[in-house]
XYZ file of C-alpha atoms in Angstrom:
645
model
C 0.000 0.000 0.000
C 2.982 2.310 -0.383
C 2.847 3.081 -4.094
C 0.392 1.668 -6.576
C 2.000 -0.709 -9.047
C 1.422 -1.912 -12.597
C -1.154 -4.658 -13.007
C 0.407 -6.065 -16.139
C 3.785 -6.545 -17.846
C 6.319 -8.955 -16.431
C 5.482 -10.251 -12.972
C 8.583 -12.276 -12.193
C 9.451 -12.250 -8.482
C 6.941 -9.494 -7.653
C 4.241 -10.458 -5.107
C 0.856 -10.722 -6.830
C -0.764 -8.712 -4.010
C 1.182 -5.714 -5.246
C 0.124 -6.233 -8.814
C -3.501 -5.643 -7.865
C -2.790 -1.941 -7.355
C -2.722 0.672 -10.052
C 0.358 2.286 -11.497
C 2.015 5.252 -9.867
C 4.907 7.231 -11.347
C 6.283 10.739 -11.123
C 3.745 11.999 -13.656
C 0.850 14.075 -12.290
C -2.050 12.016 -10.905
C -5.620 12.299 -12.004
C -7.314 15.445 -10.753
C -9.221 14.845 -7.536
C -12.903 15.628 -7.334
C -13.837 17.979 -4.485
C -15.087 16.360 -1.323
C -18.768 16.478 -0.494
C -19.727 17.051 3.138
C -21.560 14.248 4.903
C -22.593 16.558 7.733
C -22.279 20.269 8.306
C -19.248 19.896 10.577
C -17.140 18.808 7.599
C -17.905 21.916 5.623
C -15.115 24.174 6.966
C -12.488 21.772 5.640
C -13.876 21.426 2.158
C -12.792 24.722 0.599
C -9.214 24.190 1.752
C -9.009 20.653 0.396
C -10.663 21.806 -2.825
C -8.079 24.589 -3.192
C -5.211 22.130 -2.837
C -6.760 19.799 -5.386
C -7.403 22.494 -7.962
C -4.618 25.032 -7.429
C -1.308 25.096 -9.232
C 0.766 25.441 -6.046
C 0.927 23.358 -2.893
C -0.591 24.702 0.311
C 2.584 24.711 2.378
C 6.118 25.613 1.330
C 8.244 23.195 -0.615
C 11.367 25.364 -0.640
C 13.605 25.438 2.419
C 16.905 27.099 3.299
C 19.907 25.323 1.852
C 21.294 24.989 5.380
C 18.912 22.091 6.024
C 19.621 19.173 3.665
C 17.058 17.031 5.513
C 14.274 19.580 5.022
C 15.284 20.107 1.388
C 15.143 16.377 0.711
C 11.863 16.036 2.556
C 10.157 18.782 0.570
C 11.668 17.585 -2.714
C 10.208 14.092 -2.189
C 6.685 15.152 -1.339
C 3.789 13.831 -3.417
C 1.487 16.589 -4.643
C -2.082 16.638 -5.883
C -1.039 19.100 -8.563
C 2.704 18.851 -9.186
C 2.652 15.044 -9.267
C 4.564 12.360 -7.458
C 8.150 12.459 -6.259
C 10.678 11.426 -8.907
C 10.720 7.689 -9.461
C 11.390 5.104 -12.148
C 8.015 5.517 -13.863
C 8.105 1.816 -14.717
C 9.635 -1.145 -12.977
C 12.668 -2.972 -14.347
C 11.652 -6.524 -13.456
C 14.904 -8.042 -14.703
C 16.829 -6.046 -12.085
C 14.520 -6.351 -9.092
C 17.021 -6.592 -6.211
C 17.642 -9.907 -4.512
C 15.996 -9.611 -1.067
C 18.613 -11.859 0.552
C 22.161 -10.704 1.222
C 24.764 -13.407 1.869
C 28.511 -13.431 2.507
C 29.985 -16.653 1.094
C 32.168 -18.422 2.093
C 31.783 -17.164 5.692
C 31.175 -19.982 8.210
C 27.450 -20.551 8.703
C 25.813 -21.517 11.980
C 22.269 -22.837 11.442
C 19.986 -21.724 14.257
C 17.450 -24.090 15.868
C 14.362 -23.864 13.731
C 11.888 -23.513 15.255
C 13.561 -22.483 18.505
C 13.225 -25.176 21.194
C 10.481 -24.548 23.778
C 13.138 -24.317 26.479
C 14.582 -21.133 24.946
C 11.622 -19.062 26.157
C 8.222 -19.518 27.711
C 5.126 -18.516 25.765
C 4.191 -14.982 26.825
C 0.557 -13.808 26.559
C 0.385 -10.978 24.060
C -1.272 -8.544 26.434
C 1.421 -9.240 29.054
C 3.896 -7.391 26.813
C 2.058 -4.195 27.708
C 0.435 -4.942 31.058
C 3.082 -6.848 33.024
C 6.828 -6.665 33.655
C 8.973 -8.950 31.471
C 9.588 -12.575 32.498
C 12.852 -13.673 34.147
C 15.727 -13.228 31.681
C 16.975 -16.206 29.688
C 20.717 -16.745 29.334
C 22.291 -15.967 25.985
C 22.702 -19.089 23.853
C 22.216 -20.084 20.260
C 18.734 -21.218 21.274
C 17.786 -17.845 22.748
C 19.381 -15.958 19.826
C 17.365 -18.136 17.491
C 14.232 -17.273 19.462
C 14.993 -13.551 19.274
C 15.529 -13.542 15.509
C 12.762 -16.051 14.746
C 10.220 -13.706 16.349
C 11.563 -10.437 14.948
C 13.446 -10.605 11.615
C 12.915 -14.124 10.252
C 10.672 -15.326 7.452
C 7.053 -15.772 8.529
C 5.695 -17.583 5.452
C 6.042 -18.194 1.743
C 3.248 -17.259 -0.651
C 2.501 -18.754 -4.031
C 0.143 -17.840 -6.865
C 0.468 -19.311 -10.322
C 4.132 -19.303 -11.294
C 5.120 -16.752 -8.644
C 6.499 -17.560 -5.196
C 7.713 -15.018 -2.664
C 8.596 -14.768 1.000
C 7.139 -12.737 3.864
C 8.899 -11.693 7.043
C 8.005 -11.037 10.657
C 9.143 -7.417 10.271
C 7.147 -5.468 7.673
C 8.725 -3.622 4.776
C 7.480 -1.167 2.191
C 6.744 -3.083 -0.977
C 8.028 -6.270 0.697
C 11.478 -5.239 -0.573
C 13.327 -5.482 2.783
C 16.287 -3.106 2.707
C 17.117 -3.856 6.378
C 19.997 -6.174 7.304
C 20.863 -7.362 10.827
C 24.227 -8.111 12.444
C 24.817 -9.550 15.924
C 27.886 -9.151 18.149
C 27.905 -11.706 20.969
C 30.116 -14.091 22.906
C 30.244 -17.353 21.036
C 28.854 -20.014 23.428
C 31.167 -22.555 21.776
C 34.271 -20.434 22.435
C 33.877 -18.620 25.769
C 35.701 -15.324 25.933
C 35.603 -14.686 22.190
C 33.218 -12.245 20.573
C 31.933 -12.967 17.082
C 30.261 -10.566 14.659
C 27.705 -12.405 12.537
C 25.333 -11.425 9.758
C 21.813 -12.814 10.046
C 20.539 -14.614 6.931
C 16.738 -14.878 7.295
C 16.069 -17.096 4.272
C 17.805 -20.005 5.979
C 17.630 -18.717 9.584
C 21.362 -18.863 10.188
C 24.266 -16.690 11.296
C 27.238 -16.034 9.010
C 30.399 -15.409 11.067
C 32.078 -12.384 9.471
C 34.748 -11.645 12.064
C 36.011 -13.022 15.376
C 37.652 -10.852 18.014
C 40.661 -12.173 19.918
C 40.120 -13.116 23.548
C 40.479 -10.288 26.025
C 38.579 -7.708 28.018
C 35.563 -6.774 25.929
C 33.641 -4.770 28.544
C 33.902 -1.698 26.318
C 31.768 -3.447 23.692
C 29.521 -5.455 26.017
C 29.465 -3.651 29.363
C 28.045 -6.007 32.018
C 25.354 -7.235 32.236
C 24.833 -6.714 28.476
C 24.818 -9.907 26.431
C 24.757 -8.772 22.791
C 24.703 -5.875 20.359
C 22.335 -6.072 17.392
C 23.062 -3.619 14.563
C 20.848 -2.685 11.629
C 21.917 -1.469 8.195
C 20.033 -0.607 5.004
C 20.577 -1.278 1.314
C 18.877 1.788 -0.174
C 18.879 0.313 -3.678
C 16.268 -2.280 -2.721
C 13.709 0.479 -2.129
C 15.007 2.912 -4.741
C 14.482 0.268 -7.444
C 10.752 0.812 -7.044
C 10.290 4.139 -5.280
C 13.072 6.341 -6.654
C 13.923 9.429 -4.616
C 11.340 8.823 -1.870
C 13.036 5.527 -0.939
C 15.120 7.015 1.888
C 11.895 7.666 3.789
C 10.766 4.070 3.408
C 14.097 2.572 4.407
C 13.872 4.460 7.681
C 10.269 3.375 8.244
C 11.588 -0.166 7.960
C 14.376 0.492 10.471
C 11.685 1.563 12.932
C 9.629 -1.562 12.264
C 12.718 -3.692 12.868
C 13.614 -1.847 16.086
C 10.149 -2.499 17.498
C 10.166 -6.121 16.339
C 13.493 -6.782 18.078
C 12.475 -4.947 21.269
C 9.246 -6.958 21.540
C 10.939 -10.281 20.831
C 13.640 -9.435 23.377
C 10.976 -8.739 26.004
C 9.582 -12.264 25.635
C 13.070 -13.502 26.626
C 13.222 -11.178 29.626
C 15.665 -8.852 27.846
C 15.623 -5.102 27.439
C 16.775 -3.325 24.265
C 18.058 0.244 23.975
C 19.599 2.252 21.145
C 23.305 2.945 21.427
C 22.608 6.385 20.017
C 25.940 7.885 21.073
C 27.805 5.896 18.418
C 28.756 7.766 15.266
C 27.920 6.553 11.778
C 31.622 5.729 11.352
C 31.476 3.557 14.482
C 28.410 1.771 13.148
C 30.056 1.258 9.756
C 32.976 -0.501 11.436
C 30.580 -2.637 13.474
C 28.698 -3.980 10.436
C 31.740 -4.083 8.135
C 30.498 -1.807 5.358
C 33.990 -1.806 3.826
C 34.678 -5.507 4.378
C 33.669 -7.780 1.528
C 31.128 -5.221 0.325
C 30.898 -3.097 -2.839
C 33.284 -0.153 -3.060
C 32.001 3.376 -2.391
C 30.728 5.591 -5.172
C 33.468 7.015 -7.432
C 34.817 10.434 -6.569
C 34.007 11.489 -10.136
C 30.251 11.916 -9.821
C 29.881 12.211 -13.607
C 30.258 8.429 -13.742
C 26.991 8.149 -11.808
C 24.419 10.246 -13.638
C 21.189 10.445 -11.631
C 18.213 8.626 -13.116
C 20.326 6.707 -15.659
C 20.419 2.927 -15.870
C 23.621 0.937 -15.803
C 25.867 -1.177 -13.575
C 26.550 0.650 -10.290
C 27.501 -1.944 -7.649
C 28.249 0.844 -5.154
C 24.488 1.273 -4.755
C 24.396 -2.131 -3.070
C 26.570 -0.935 -0.182
C 25.020 -1.102 3.246
C 24.284 2.118 5.059
C 24.820 1.705 8.828
C 21.677 2.758 10.681
C 21.862 1.976 14.389
C 22.826 -0.519 17.074
C 20.880 -1.917 20.031
C 22.318 -3.081 23.313
C 20.574 -6.196 24.662
C 20.692 -6.849 28.400
C 18.562 -8.517 31.124
C 15.457 -6.450 31.898
C 15.341 -5.045 35.391
C 19.051 -5.620 35.924
C 21.723 -3.130 36.824
C 22.064 -0.500 34.105
C 25.008 -1.242 31.768
C 27.716 1.403 32.117
C 28.232 2.372 28.507
C 31.236 4.566 27.799
C 30.813 5.758 24.212
C 34.438 6.857 24.005
C 35.741 3.417 25.009
C 33.234 1.702 22.741
C 34.285 3.843 19.782
C 37.959 3.059 20.456
C 37.179 -0.668 20.624
C 35.325 -0.495 17.319
C 38.390 0.984 15.620
C 40.027 -2.403 16.178
C 37.484 -3.895 13.769
C 39.446 -2.342 10.897
C 42.288 -4.752 11.658
C 40.199 -7.907 12.061
C 40.184 -10.681 9.489
C 36.794 -10.403 7.813
C 35.372 -13.394 5.971
C 32.966 -13.455 3.045
C 32.036 -11.345 0.049
C 28.563 -9.935 -0.498
C 26.526 -11.451 -3.308
C 25.331 -9.155 -6.095
C 21.703 -8.021 -5.807
C 21.096 -6.677 -9.341
C 22.913 -6.561 -12.652
C 21.948 -2.978 -13.523
C 20.939 -0.066 -11.337
C 19.475 3.429 -11.469
C 21.149 6.155 -9.425
C 18.935 8.482 -7.396
C 21.772 10.605 -6.094
C 19.686 12.749 -3.724
C 19.206 9.663 -1.525
C 22.926 9.204 -0.986
C 23.679 12.912 -0.630
C 20.975 13.245 2.013
C 22.046 10.088 3.839
C 25.553 11.549 4.023
C 24.248 14.915 5.236
C 22.168 13.442 8.072
C 24.901 11.263 9.552
C 25.644 11.555 13.244
C 29.371 12.188 13.647
C 29.734 12.083 17.430
C 27.693 11.912 20.640
C 25.793 15.014 21.682
C 27.471 16.979 24.497
C 26.721 15.145 27.723
C 24.957 12.281 25.925
C 24.760 9.188 28.125
C 23.286 5.718 27.869
C 20.304 5.736 30.223
C 17.630 3.103 30.834
C 14.117 4.218 31.758
C 12.155 2.377 34.453
C 9.892 -0.203 32.836
C 6.377 1.200 32.349
C 3.248 -0.830 31.715
C 0.155 0.353 29.855
C -3.393 0.861 31.063
C -5.603 -2.219 30.658
C -9.293 -1.655 30.015
C -10.344 -5.312 30.083
C -9.207 -8.869 29.330
C -11.510 -9.154 26.341
C -9.951 -7.917 23.104
C -6.922 -10.198 22.754
C -8.444 -13.685 22.641
C -5.718 -15.283 24.829
C -3.147 -15.124 22.041
C 0.543 -15.578 22.775
C 2.974 -12.821 21.793
C 5.083 -15.212 19.715
C 1.977 -16.250 17.791
C 0.865 -12.689 17.054
C 4.228 -11.458 15.756
C 4.573 -14.370 13.339
C 1.041 -14.104 11.958
C 1.402 -10.380 11.163
C 0.644 -9.562 7.518
C 0.140 -6.364 5.527
C -3.421 -6.107 4.274
C -3.903 -5.361 0.585
C -7.563 -4.374 0.814
C -10.156 -3.799 3.536
C -13.745 -5.033 3.456
C -15.342 -1.641 4.109
C -17.929 -3.120 6.485
C -16.259 -4.336 9.683
C -17.045 -2.232 12.750
C -14.550 -2.101 15.623
C -15.712 -1.843 19.213
C -14.992 1.409 21.009
C -13.207 -0.428 23.831
C -10.913 -2.152 21.320
C -10.177 1.203 19.705
C -9.298 2.844 22.995
C -7.149 -0.109 24.072
C -5.165 -0.007 20.839
C -4.476 3.704 21.305
C -3.458 3.175 24.937
C -0.784 0.785 23.678
C 0.416 3.521 21.304
C 1.341 5.830 24.181
C 5.073 6.202 24.825
C 4.945 6.510 28.619
C 2.377 3.826 29.449
C 0.121 4.231 32.473
C 0.888 7.367 34.461
C 0.200 8.656 37.938
C -2.049 11.717 38.352
C -0.240 14.858 37.262
C 2.234 13.075 34.965
C 2.173 13.671 31.208
C 2.844 11.519 28.165
C 6.191 12.098 26.462
C 9.126 10.069 27.848
C 9.396 6.757 25.987
C 9.408 4.156 28.756
C 6.701 1.704 27.648
C 7.352 -1.222 25.335
C 8.429 -1.042 22.512
C 8.957 2.739 22.515
C 11.519 2.406 25.324
C 14.028 1.274 22.694
C 14.284 4.962 21.673
C 16.230 7.343 23.947
C 14.422 10.603 23.064
C 11.002 11.867 24.155
C 8.158 11.206 21.727
C 8.062 13.532 18.711
C 5.293 11.792 16.728
C 1.527 12.217 17.084
C -1.431 10.736 15.187
C -4.261 12.390 13.255
C -6.998 9.746 13.030
C -9.795 9.400 10.492
C -12.410 7.333 12.337
C -14.706 5.495 9.935
C -16.241 2.469 11.692
C -15.927 2.399 15.479
C -19.144 1.571 17.331
C -20.259 4.222 19.779
C -17.824 6.797 18.407
C -18.951 9.467 15.912
C -17.193 9.414 12.563
C -14.737 12.208 12.175
C -11.228 13.534 12.582
C -9.463 12.878 15.905
C -5.997 13.573 17.264
C -3.809 11.525 19.626
C -1.276 13.694 21.446
C 1.636 11.356 22.265
C 3.749 14.045 23.923
C 1.576 16.350 25.986
C 4.328 18.969 26.168
C 3.423 19.683 22.524
C -0.317 20.172 23.134
C -0.421 23.974 23.122
C 1.936 24.204 20.153
C -0.175 21.736 18.182
C -3.417 23.490 18.995
C -1.999 26.863 17.948
C -0.534 25.442 14.722
C -3.725 23.704 13.594
C -7.123 24.992 12.479
C -8.701 27.283 15.005
C -12.203 25.898 14.379
C -11.270 22.402 15.573
C -13.214 21.250 18.643
C -10.451 19.607 20.726
C -13.209 17.790 22.598
C -12.710 14.626 24.659
C -14.669 11.734 23.094
C -17.393 10.071 25.137
C -16.077 7.250 27.335
C -12.423 8.047 26.573
C -10.173 6.715 29.370
C -8.689 9.383 31.620
C -5.107 8.535 30.678
C -5.655 8.686 26.912
C -4.912 12.146 25.413
C -7.312 11.695 22.478
C -9.320 14.623 21.121
C -12.090 14.941 18.559
C -11.311 17.714 16.111
C -14.518 17.506 14.096
C -17.432 15.192 13.410
C -18.226 13.973 9.914
C -17.679 11.227 7.357
C -14.006 11.479 6.359
C -13.802 8.365 4.193
C -13.455 10.170 0.901
C -11.030 12.639 2.416
C -8.844 9.827 3.771
C -8.874 8.109 0.390
C -7.968 11.253 -1.547
C -5.013 12.294 0.589
C -3.652 8.705 0.502
C -2.974 8.806 -3.247
C -6.593 7.887 -4.042
C -6.202 4.484 -2.357
C -9.484 2.977 -1.165
C -7.719 1.024 1.571
C -7.441 4.276 3.569
C -11.228 4.611 3.677
C -12.366 0.976 3.846
C -10.927 0.179 7.272
C -12.197 0.969 10.753
C -9.841 3.911 10.993
C -6.785 5.331 9.257
C -4.249 7.842 10.466
C -1.403 10.138 9.569
C 1.647 10.294 11.830
C 2.449 13.946 12.472
C 5.975 14.675 13.707
C 7.413 17.810 15.223
C 9.848 18.469 12.425
C 11.809 21.674 11.864
C 12.271 22.492 15.574
C 13.751 19.014 16.129
C 16.241 19.429 13.292
C 17.156 22.907 14.521
C 17.500 21.963 18.196
C 19.256 18.602 17.871
C 20.657 18.332 14.382
C 20.066 16.952 10.913
C 20.807 13.458 12.248
C 17.336 13.413 13.827
C 15.720 13.216 10.379
C 15.955 9.428 9.986
C 15.176 8.979 13.681
C 11.792 10.671 13.276
C 10.960 8.012 10.694
C 12.242 5.302 13.040
C 9.740 6.495 15.639
C 6.896 6.273 13.108
C 8.008 2.735 12.250
C 7.957 1.708 15.919
C 4.440 3.120 16.252
C 3.420 1.382 13.035
C 4.629 -1.979 14.333
C 2.416 -1.590 17.408
C -0.571 -0.866 15.165
C 0.192 -3.941 13.056
C 0.349 -6.238 16.073
C -2.631 -4.700 17.845
C -4.793 -5.188 14.758
C -3.816 -8.844 14.439
C -4.248 -9.435 18.151
C -7.913 -8.344 17.955
C -8.526 -10.469 14.851
C -8.270 -7.957 11.993
C -5.333 -6.485 10.033
C -3.485 -3.306 9.092
C -1.080 -1.874 6.581
C 1.323 1.028 6.322
C 0.684 3.652 3.637
C 3.694 5.560 2.391
C 1.967 7.094 -0.627
C 0.053 10.196 0.438
C -0.137 13.818 -0.670
C 1.981 15.453 1.996
C 0.790 19.047 1.822
C -2.848 18.078 1.332
C -2.608 16.368 4.729
C -1.120 19.534 6.202
C -3.859 21.643 4.618
C -6.557 19.460 6.176
C -5.012 20.000 9.610
C -4.218 23.665 9.014
C -0.441 23.217 9.256
C 1.198 25.988 7.232
C 4.949 25.553 7.611
C 7.527 22.898 8.505
C 6.941 22.956 12.254
C 4.974 19.695 11.916
C 5.074 17.245 9.009
C 3.224 14.055 8.115
C 5.751 11.187 7.882
C 3.724 7.961 7.594
C 0.125 6.843 7.144
C -1.632 3.726 8.351
C -4.958 1.946 8.093
C -6.572 -0.657 10.362
C -9.550 -2.865 9.484
C -10.807 -6.256 8.370
C -8.791 -7.550 5.405
C -10.068 -8.952 2.138
C -8.247 -12.258 1.661
C -7.301 -13.304 -1.866
C -8.053 -17.020 -1.889
C -6.032 -17.517 -5.071
C -2.836 -17.055 -3.058
C -1.516 -20.158 -1.315
C 0.314 -19.832 2.009
C 3.293 -22.106 2.672
C 5.449 -22.615 5.789
C 8.400 -20.290 6.274
C 10.831 -23.153 6.880
C 11.938 -25.174 5.083
C 11.405 -22.862 2.151
C 11.780 -23.463 -1.579
C 15.387 -22.238 -1.523
C 14.852 -19.351 -3.930
C 15.773 -15.682 -3.618
C 12.331 -14.071 -3.674
């Protein structure tokens, strides 16, 4: 549901679900018809939306000062009702669709227990992830590592229709293209005292040993009681193949999905997970070995890489280091992370003997140079002054009742997660279910009187070290006992006054009937917003056929100004973490969800009355009852057919 796709031409290796959607390129879309009010409360919005649809200029600025590469990229890659879509390939080059599986032959492979043995972790009720402290921590072993990866980044199924077969994963990805790679640094249980850096290969659920550290004091890398570091990297080309310049956004959505998936899986093992956000991009590059057995960097002579032109460019298959997580027993003594010592220890990785050479993903490529220029500009080069590794006390979320979750186990829910392709347009969600889902979207969990939402201490948001910057504008379509209309979830209550002043002054900001005291949800206006939700989501019906859809609204320019350009990808990570919660919540109550990356950015801002870059919409989502295509056969994840698809 990110970009519509062609429904004809060659279909090799592309999931048939995607082929059901219509084509989307950088050419201008069809002109949108003006919205018709369902009730009088909708009327004030209609002229503004109509102006955006029919005018020759977007409602909010698309030009930004050159001093902000992140803001320039963001505005450049907006979709517009009038100016058209962000630059992309226009058509898909099926022969060069990137291989979704990166491998490093002939590195030594360690097959992981598949499925993980029951002794590696106890089944954890899904709702206990949010309403109870984590279980006693399990010791690190190949069994527990297998459990962690099996329930976060592994394959979840294979699908087949006609001559096409393709894989699905536990962690979602835009277009099912999976740019995210995982690497684990841990003490090898078979060689005590030695740390090994391994790449995770999800197709076969195994670890490829890339480098082994000599025995010695490794407390700088794994400060007690930490047991492992899990790093994530992205191959931008996998998304750029389909999405062109907008791909950097989607890669960072996927990093956020993966962060949440790992944090939730770790919690079932009694482990906590926290970003090592004081590491520089250079530190992270050493950790994942971006220069070891991987394609060489882009040539210094940029004329050899003309943007938008097709040809061999192996440098596009390089990994971009994103982030690293420290894994440690939940509730234990806080690991004493010294970023200076850790950075020094990572410099030793340059001298290690690295094993394996990355397989090629495509024969030919298309360069979208703005992706790589922006990724370079938003790198974090050093810790912030005074930046420390801190662990928040574990917060649980408010529980309304035992009813919605049908006694499902957490491990079961995460592996049954799927991205819906269509919604039935009829299913009605209960109001209690709706409120419970939103309570699980709050960063601080259940609070005492007088406390406010903002610090990220509840699972899985506690993986992120900054206070919440992302809110949600909700289009409620089918929730029993709740009037249809536009609502707003304030996830950091320190932003409430700023949001209210920045948005339309005729919004109600009324508390919905029966809304729990600890849920900062407000009704902005009553009315049927189905057509509005569809129009601003690139005319996709899936945004209007669910129970509700939403846009994730981030505090934007002030964050970049106050902290730095390096916060740009992190804002998308936060939306991905929130999106993963919505995915799992939907499946836990028996329905489905999907992320929507294709939306008309400034039309969303016009609806809300946002006129500058103070707040920006970064991700959309829809939740409802899916329409299942019975022509598609589902097959077990393991053993798979052994193909790269």
